[in-house]
Amino acid sequence: VENEFVDYLCSQLPPHPLVRIGPGDDAAVLAAGADEDAVVTTDLLTEGVDFLLDEVDARRIGRKALAVNLSDLASMAARPEAVVVALALPRAGGFRLAVELYEGMLPLAEQFGTAIAGGDTNSWDGALVIAVTAIGRLTDRGPLLRSGCQVGDRLLVTGSLGGSIAGHQFDFRPRVNEALQLHADYQLNAGIDISDGLALDVSRLVGASNCGAVLQLDTIPISDAARCLAKSSSDGQSPLDHALGDGEDFELVLAVEPNEARRLMADQPLDVRLTDIGSCVDQSGLWSACPDGRLIPLHPTGYEHQLDG
Amino acid sequence: VENEFVDYLCSQLPPHPLVRIGPGDDAAVLAAGADEDAVVTTDLLTEGVDFLLDEVDARRIGRKALAVNLSDLASMAARPEAVVVALALPRAGGFRLAVELYEGMLPLAEQFGTAIAGGDTNSWDGALVIAVTAIGRLTDRGPLLRSGCQVGDRLLVTGSLGGSIAGHQFDFRPRVNEALQLHADYQLNAGIDISDGLALDVSRLVGASNCGAVLQLDTIPISDAARCLAKSSSDGQSPLDHALGDGEDFELVLAVEPNEARRLMADQPLDVRLTDIGSCVDQSGLWSACPDGRLIPLHPTGYEHQLDG
């Protein structure tokens, strides 16, 4: 699994004076100048895994390839500055496809004041691959890391979850401005964006902080798409199952000290709703709370890239 | 062709206050701090085009994926700082393959003091794709651009050319230190690295400078591999043809004012030989000089990514 590979990689990488945060978080933090650090992240999308070219307008695929990178910058509370775009295009119709991918990226880049600074455009006998690398800049509040959760912290989530396959996976708005606003006005201890599923990404968040998490399952905000999907499909998955495991919500999960969390919940400073879905606990792992207070292990459902052999 | 796509892209990209040099050169230049600018470049390698996984040790493929990016930084006279690595791995044996790719990258990264700061590791039903993005830093001499050639400049090339398919394409040493040393000690007007072929890359260099180039064909340094290839193959290509068009030499072509070029040629300050192969001229295009002084058009042979439709 990918986690194992990241562990291998971290064991191999020598420390480097310019790298403040290396592999394992949503993005790397590089010492850049006198006081402002740079953040860099890369996300690669492949046909068949992240999109189906037959079924989706290439503009939406291009938009998604950029948006997932902006979401990673958001989860670090970094301001996007520039991206570079590497494409492996199928030979037939590659030029037209490249134009459409960029037509999807350009408006989103403009919305977020992000430059498309360069790229590499290749054709090959395989299917479409898009690798975007985004560079951002931290504010003087520094990075929002996965590793900052404290036992007792409340876990807050933006928006509602599940069913992104119905369209949200392409149309989501990366929570860049929300992250910057909250990081400026409140004391956030840790954060992650939900790319692979709430349960899996929360377990990564608290795992990086050497603690565990209890989710109050009845408080998890479920999207209309998740409800609709549960109703229309016969696979037995409930709306909650979708919210916990679907992934590609690209909402933020934030760990916030209880008093600060109460203030945040009362203020509701964003256009999108913030929901308190649980807390960080001493016992490692992911748990759900029973009405009587007992904790039951919760399986960290979500999407994991399988790496064989 | 790719050039057409870059033209399209440049016409679509709005100016951005942070982007000093956008698409079209070997790397982008970003305003980073008070006085030092950042350079970012991305290069994507695909199975079947850039390597054959059946025939080459994956460590050499990983090394190449990093080295081509370092060569792009060299051509801008930027000091490498950090890279991120995005992989699309075939499902079978993906973990082992990823480890081997990194085993090839790590020693080269260490040699050049470059951090592997992050990455994205995916598996899919397709063949291997590696997208490396490198971030470098300019010195106070600023970037070495393609667009700086002046009519009359001599064109100097490092090393010898052609036949890289015999092994050099994987084992080449990116000319980072050479570029930094020359850029510090001499006045260089423009530069490019030879990735797609001397003739094609020189035509890009002078094209970006709105001038042309005359190559003295009898002075072009031909590698032993190019001679060997010409001897062993029956395709009628001469050693010179290989040196002009093979590509993946990853040597530097530099445009230097004549007096400065004479000083450089006399000093020979590098471990590798510098050769004067021609000059920049008023007439656009690529030319070779006849013994009687007449100019004959020279076809810009080299590797171009074809983008259909």
PDB file of C-alpha atoms in Angstrom, chain B residues 158-267:
ATOM      1  CA  THR B 158      30.234  21.086 -23.971  1.00  0.00           C
ATOM      2  CA  GLY B 159      31.367  17.491 -24.513  1.00  0.00           C
ATOM      3  CA  SER B 160      30.699  15.392 -27.594  1.00  0.00           C
ATOM      4  CA  LEU B 161      27.459  14.510 -29.299  1.00  0.00           C
ATOM      5  CA  GLY B 162      25.443  11.679 -30.791  1.00  0.00           C
ATOM      6  CA  GLY B 163      24.806   8.029 -30.109  1.00  0.00           C
ATOM      7  CA  SER B 164      23.292   8.577 -26.666  1.00  0.00           C
ATOM      8  CA  ILE B 165      21.076   5.545 -27.264  1.00  0.00           C
ATOM      9  CA  ALA B 166      24.131   3.391 -26.548  1.00  0.00           C
ATOM     10  CA  GLY B 167      23.953   4.366 -22.871  1.00  0.00           C
ATOM     11  CA  HIS B 168      24.676   8.070 -22.432  1.00  0.00           C
ATOM     12  CA  GLN B 169      20.925   8.794 -22.368  1.00  0.00           C
ATOM     13  CA  PHE B 170      20.848   7.093 -18.955  1.00  0.00           C
ATOM     14  CA  ASP B 171      24.320   7.732 -17.587  1.00  0.00           C
ATOM     15  CA  PHE B 172      24.905  11.357 -18.517  1.00  0.00           C
ATOM     16  CA  ARG B 173      25.959  13.779 -15.833  1.00  0.00           C
ATOM     17  CA  PRO B 174      23.771  16.884 -15.942  1.00  0.00           C
ATOM     18  CA  ARG B 175      25.928  19.957 -16.569  1.00  0.00           C
ATOM     19  CA  VAL B 176      24.780  21.782 -13.452  1.00  0.00           C
ATOM     20  CA  ASN B 177      28.175  22.580 -12.004  1.00  0.00           C
ATOM     21  CA  GLU B 178      29.581  23.466 -15.416  1.00  0.00           C
ATOM     22  CA  ALA B 179      26.749  25.922 -16.057  1.00  0.00           C
ATOM     23  CA  LEU B 180      27.122  27.551 -12.653  1.00  0.00           C
ATOM     24  CA  GLN B 181      30.892  27.857 -13.014  1.00  0.00           C
ATOM     25  CA  LEU B 182      30.755  29.368 -16.504  1.00  0.00           C
ATOM     26  CA  HIS B 183      27.865  31.677 -15.629  1.00  0.00           C
ATOM     27  CA  ALA B 184      29.817  32.959 -12.629  1.00  0.00           C
ATOM     28  CA  ASP B 185      33.163  33.452 -14.363  1.00  0.00           C
ATOM     29  CA  TYR B 186      32.211  34.463 -17.919  1.00  0.00           C
ATOM     30  CA  GLN B 187      29.606  36.557 -19.653  1.00  0.00           C
ATOM     31  CA  LEU B 188      27.179  34.079 -21.240  1.00  0.00           C
ATOM     32  CA  ASN B 189      24.441  35.542 -23.411  1.00  0.00           C
ATOM     33  CA  ALA B 190      22.141  32.532 -23.815  1.00  0.00           C
ATOM     34  CA  GLY B 191      21.994  28.793 -23.312  1.00  0.00           C
ATOM     35  CA  ILE B 192      20.031  25.601 -23.854  1.00  0.00           C
ATOM     36  CA  ASP B 193      20.597  21.945 -23.088  1.00  0.00           C
ATOM     37  CA  ILE B 194      20.550  19.410 -25.927  1.00  0.00           C
ATOM     38  CA  SER B 195      17.633  17.151 -25.187  1.00  0.00           C
ATOM     39  CA  ASP B 196      16.112  16.594 -28.626  1.00  0.00           C
ATOM     40  CA  GLY B 197      19.152  16.988 -30.924  1.00  0.00           C
ATOM     41  CA  LEU B 198      21.838  19.627 -31.537  1.00  0.00           C
ATOM     42  CA  ALA B 199      20.304  20.911 -34.759  1.00  0.00           C
ATOM     43  CA  LEU B 200      16.770  21.153 -33.363  1.00  0.00           C
ATOM     44  CA  ASP B 201      17.824  22.637 -30.039  1.00  0.00           C
ATOM     45  CA  VAL B 202      20.148  25.211 -31.638  1.00  0.00           C
ATOM     46  CA  SER B 203      17.293  26.224 -33.928  1.00  0.00           C
ATOM     47  CA  ARG B 204      15.118  26.676 -30.817  1.00  0.00           C
ATOM     48  CA  LEU B 205      17.841  28.673 -29.082  1.00  0.00           C
ATOM     49  CA  VAL B 206      18.326  31.144 -31.902  1.00  0.00           C
ATOM     50  CA  GLY B 207      14.611  31.123 -32.738  1.00  0.00           C
ATOM     51  CA  ALA B 208      13.885  32.348 -29.201  1.00  0.00           C
ATOM     52  CA  SER B 209      16.486  35.086 -29.812  1.00  0.00           C
ATOM     53  CA  ASN B 210      15.023  36.138 -33.175  1.00  0.00           C
ATOM     54  CA  CYS B 211      18.159  35.320 -35.075  1.00  0.00           C
ATOM     55  CA  GLY B 212      19.636  32.355 -36.934  1.00  0.00           C
ATOM     56  CA  ALA B 213      22.662  30.111 -36.547  1.00  0.00           C
ATOM     57  CA  VAL B 214      25.437  28.912 -38.814  1.00  0.00           C
ATOM     58  CA  LEU B 215      27.017  25.634 -37.760  1.00  0.00           C
ATOM     59  CA  GLN B 216      30.564  24.769 -38.909  1.00  0.00           C
ATOM     60  CA  LEU B 217      29.827  21.128 -39.517  1.00  0.00           C
ATOM     61  CA  ASP B 218      33.478  20.065 -39.495  1.00  0.00           C
ATOM     62  CA  THR B 219      33.920  21.351 -35.944  1.00  0.00           C
ATOM     63  CA  ILE B 220      31.026  19.553 -34.296  1.00  0.00           C
ATOM     64  CA  PRO B 221      32.399  17.229 -31.617  1.00  0.00           C
ATOM     65  CA  ILE B 222      31.275  13.685 -32.396  1.00  0.00           C
ATOM     66  CA  SER B 223      31.122  11.063 -29.683  1.00  0.00           C
ATOM     67  CA  ASP B 224      32.673   7.620 -29.998  1.00  0.00           C
ATOM     68  CA  ALA B 225      29.180   6.204 -29.615  1.00  0.00           C
ATOM     69  CA  ALA B 226      28.000   8.137 -32.676  1.00  0.00           C
ATOM     70  CA  ARG B 227      30.931   6.798 -34.744  1.00  0.00           C
ATOM     71  CA  CYS B 228      30.288   3.289 -33.535  1.00  0.00           C
ATOM     72  CA  LEU B 229      26.573   3.548 -34.291  1.00  0.00           C
ATOM     73  CA  ALA B 230      27.244   4.816 -37.822  1.00  0.00           C
ATOM     74  CA  LYS B 231      29.623   1.936 -38.434  1.00  0.00           C
ATOM     75  CA  SER B 232      27.385  -0.796 -37.086  1.00  0.00           C
ATOM     76  CA  SER B 233      24.123   0.344 -38.655  1.00  0.00           C
ATOM     77  CA  SER B 234      23.157   0.221 -42.319  1.00  0.00           C
ATOM     78  CA  ASP B 235      20.697   3.126 -42.223  1.00  0.00           C
ATOM     79  CA  GLY B 236      23.133   5.445 -43.999  1.00  0.00           C
ATOM     80  CA  GLN B 237      23.433   7.876 -41.099  1.00  0.00           C
ATOM     81  CA  SER B 238      26.921   9.316 -40.735  1.00  0.00           C
ATOM     82  CA  PRO B 239      28.545  10.044 -37.364  1.00  0.00           C
ATOM     83  CA  LEU B 240      27.764  13.732 -38.021  1.00  0.00           C
ATOM     84  CA  ASP B 241      24.099  12.926 -38.661  1.00  0.00           C
ATOM     85  CA  HIS B 242      23.991  11.249 -35.272  1.00  0.00           C
ATOM     86  CA  ALA B 243      25.695  14.196 -33.583  1.00  0.00           C
ATOM     87  CA  LEU B 244      23.251  16.625 -35.193  1.00  0.00           C
ATOM     88  CA  GLY B 245      20.045  14.735 -34.642  1.00  0.00           C
ATOM     89  CA  ASP B 246      20.197  11.997 -32.041  1.00  0.00           C
ATOM     90  CA  GLY B 247      19.427  14.095 -28.990  1.00  0.00           C
ATOM     91  CA  GLU B 248      19.565  13.172 -25.301  1.00  0.00           C
ATOM     92  CA  ASP B 249      23.161  14.396 -25.172  1.00  0.00           C
ATOM     93  CA  PHE B 250      22.232  16.759 -22.349  1.00  0.00           C
ATOM     94  CA  GLU B 251      25.224  18.896 -23.161  1.00  0.00           C
ATOM     95  CA  LEU B 252      25.008  22.693 -23.059  1.00  0.00           C
ATOM     96  CA  VAL B 253      25.002  25.030 -26.043  1.00  0.00           C
ATOM     97  CA  LEU B 254      26.027  28.538 -25.039  1.00  0.00           C
ATOM     98  CA  ALA B 255      25.966  31.799 -26.980  1.00  0.00           C
ATOM     99  CA  VAL B 256      28.948  33.964 -26.108  1.00  0.00           C
ATOM    100  CA  GLU B 257      30.225  37.261 -27.501  1.00  0.00           C
ATOM    101  CA  PRO B 258      33.297  36.571 -29.758  1.00  0.00           C
ATOM    102  CA  ASN B 259      36.013  37.993 -27.506  1.00  0.00           C
ATOM    103  CA  GLU B 260      34.587  36.277 -24.460  1.00  0.00           C
ATOM    104  CA  ALA B 261      34.306  33.063 -26.495  1.00  0.00           C
ATOM    105  CA  ARG B 262      37.978  33.266 -27.434  1.00  0.00           C
ATOM    106  CA  ARG B 263      38.863  33.703 -23.743  1.00  0.00           C
ATOM    107  CA  LEU B 264      36.675  30.729 -22.833  1.00  0.00           C
ATOM    108  CA  MET B 265      38.163  28.547 -25.545  1.00  0.00           C
ATOM    109  CA  ALA B 266      41.700  29.462 -24.464  1.00  0.00           C
ATOM    110  CA  ASP B 267      40.950  28.890 -20.767  1.00  0.00           C
TER     111      ASP B 267
END
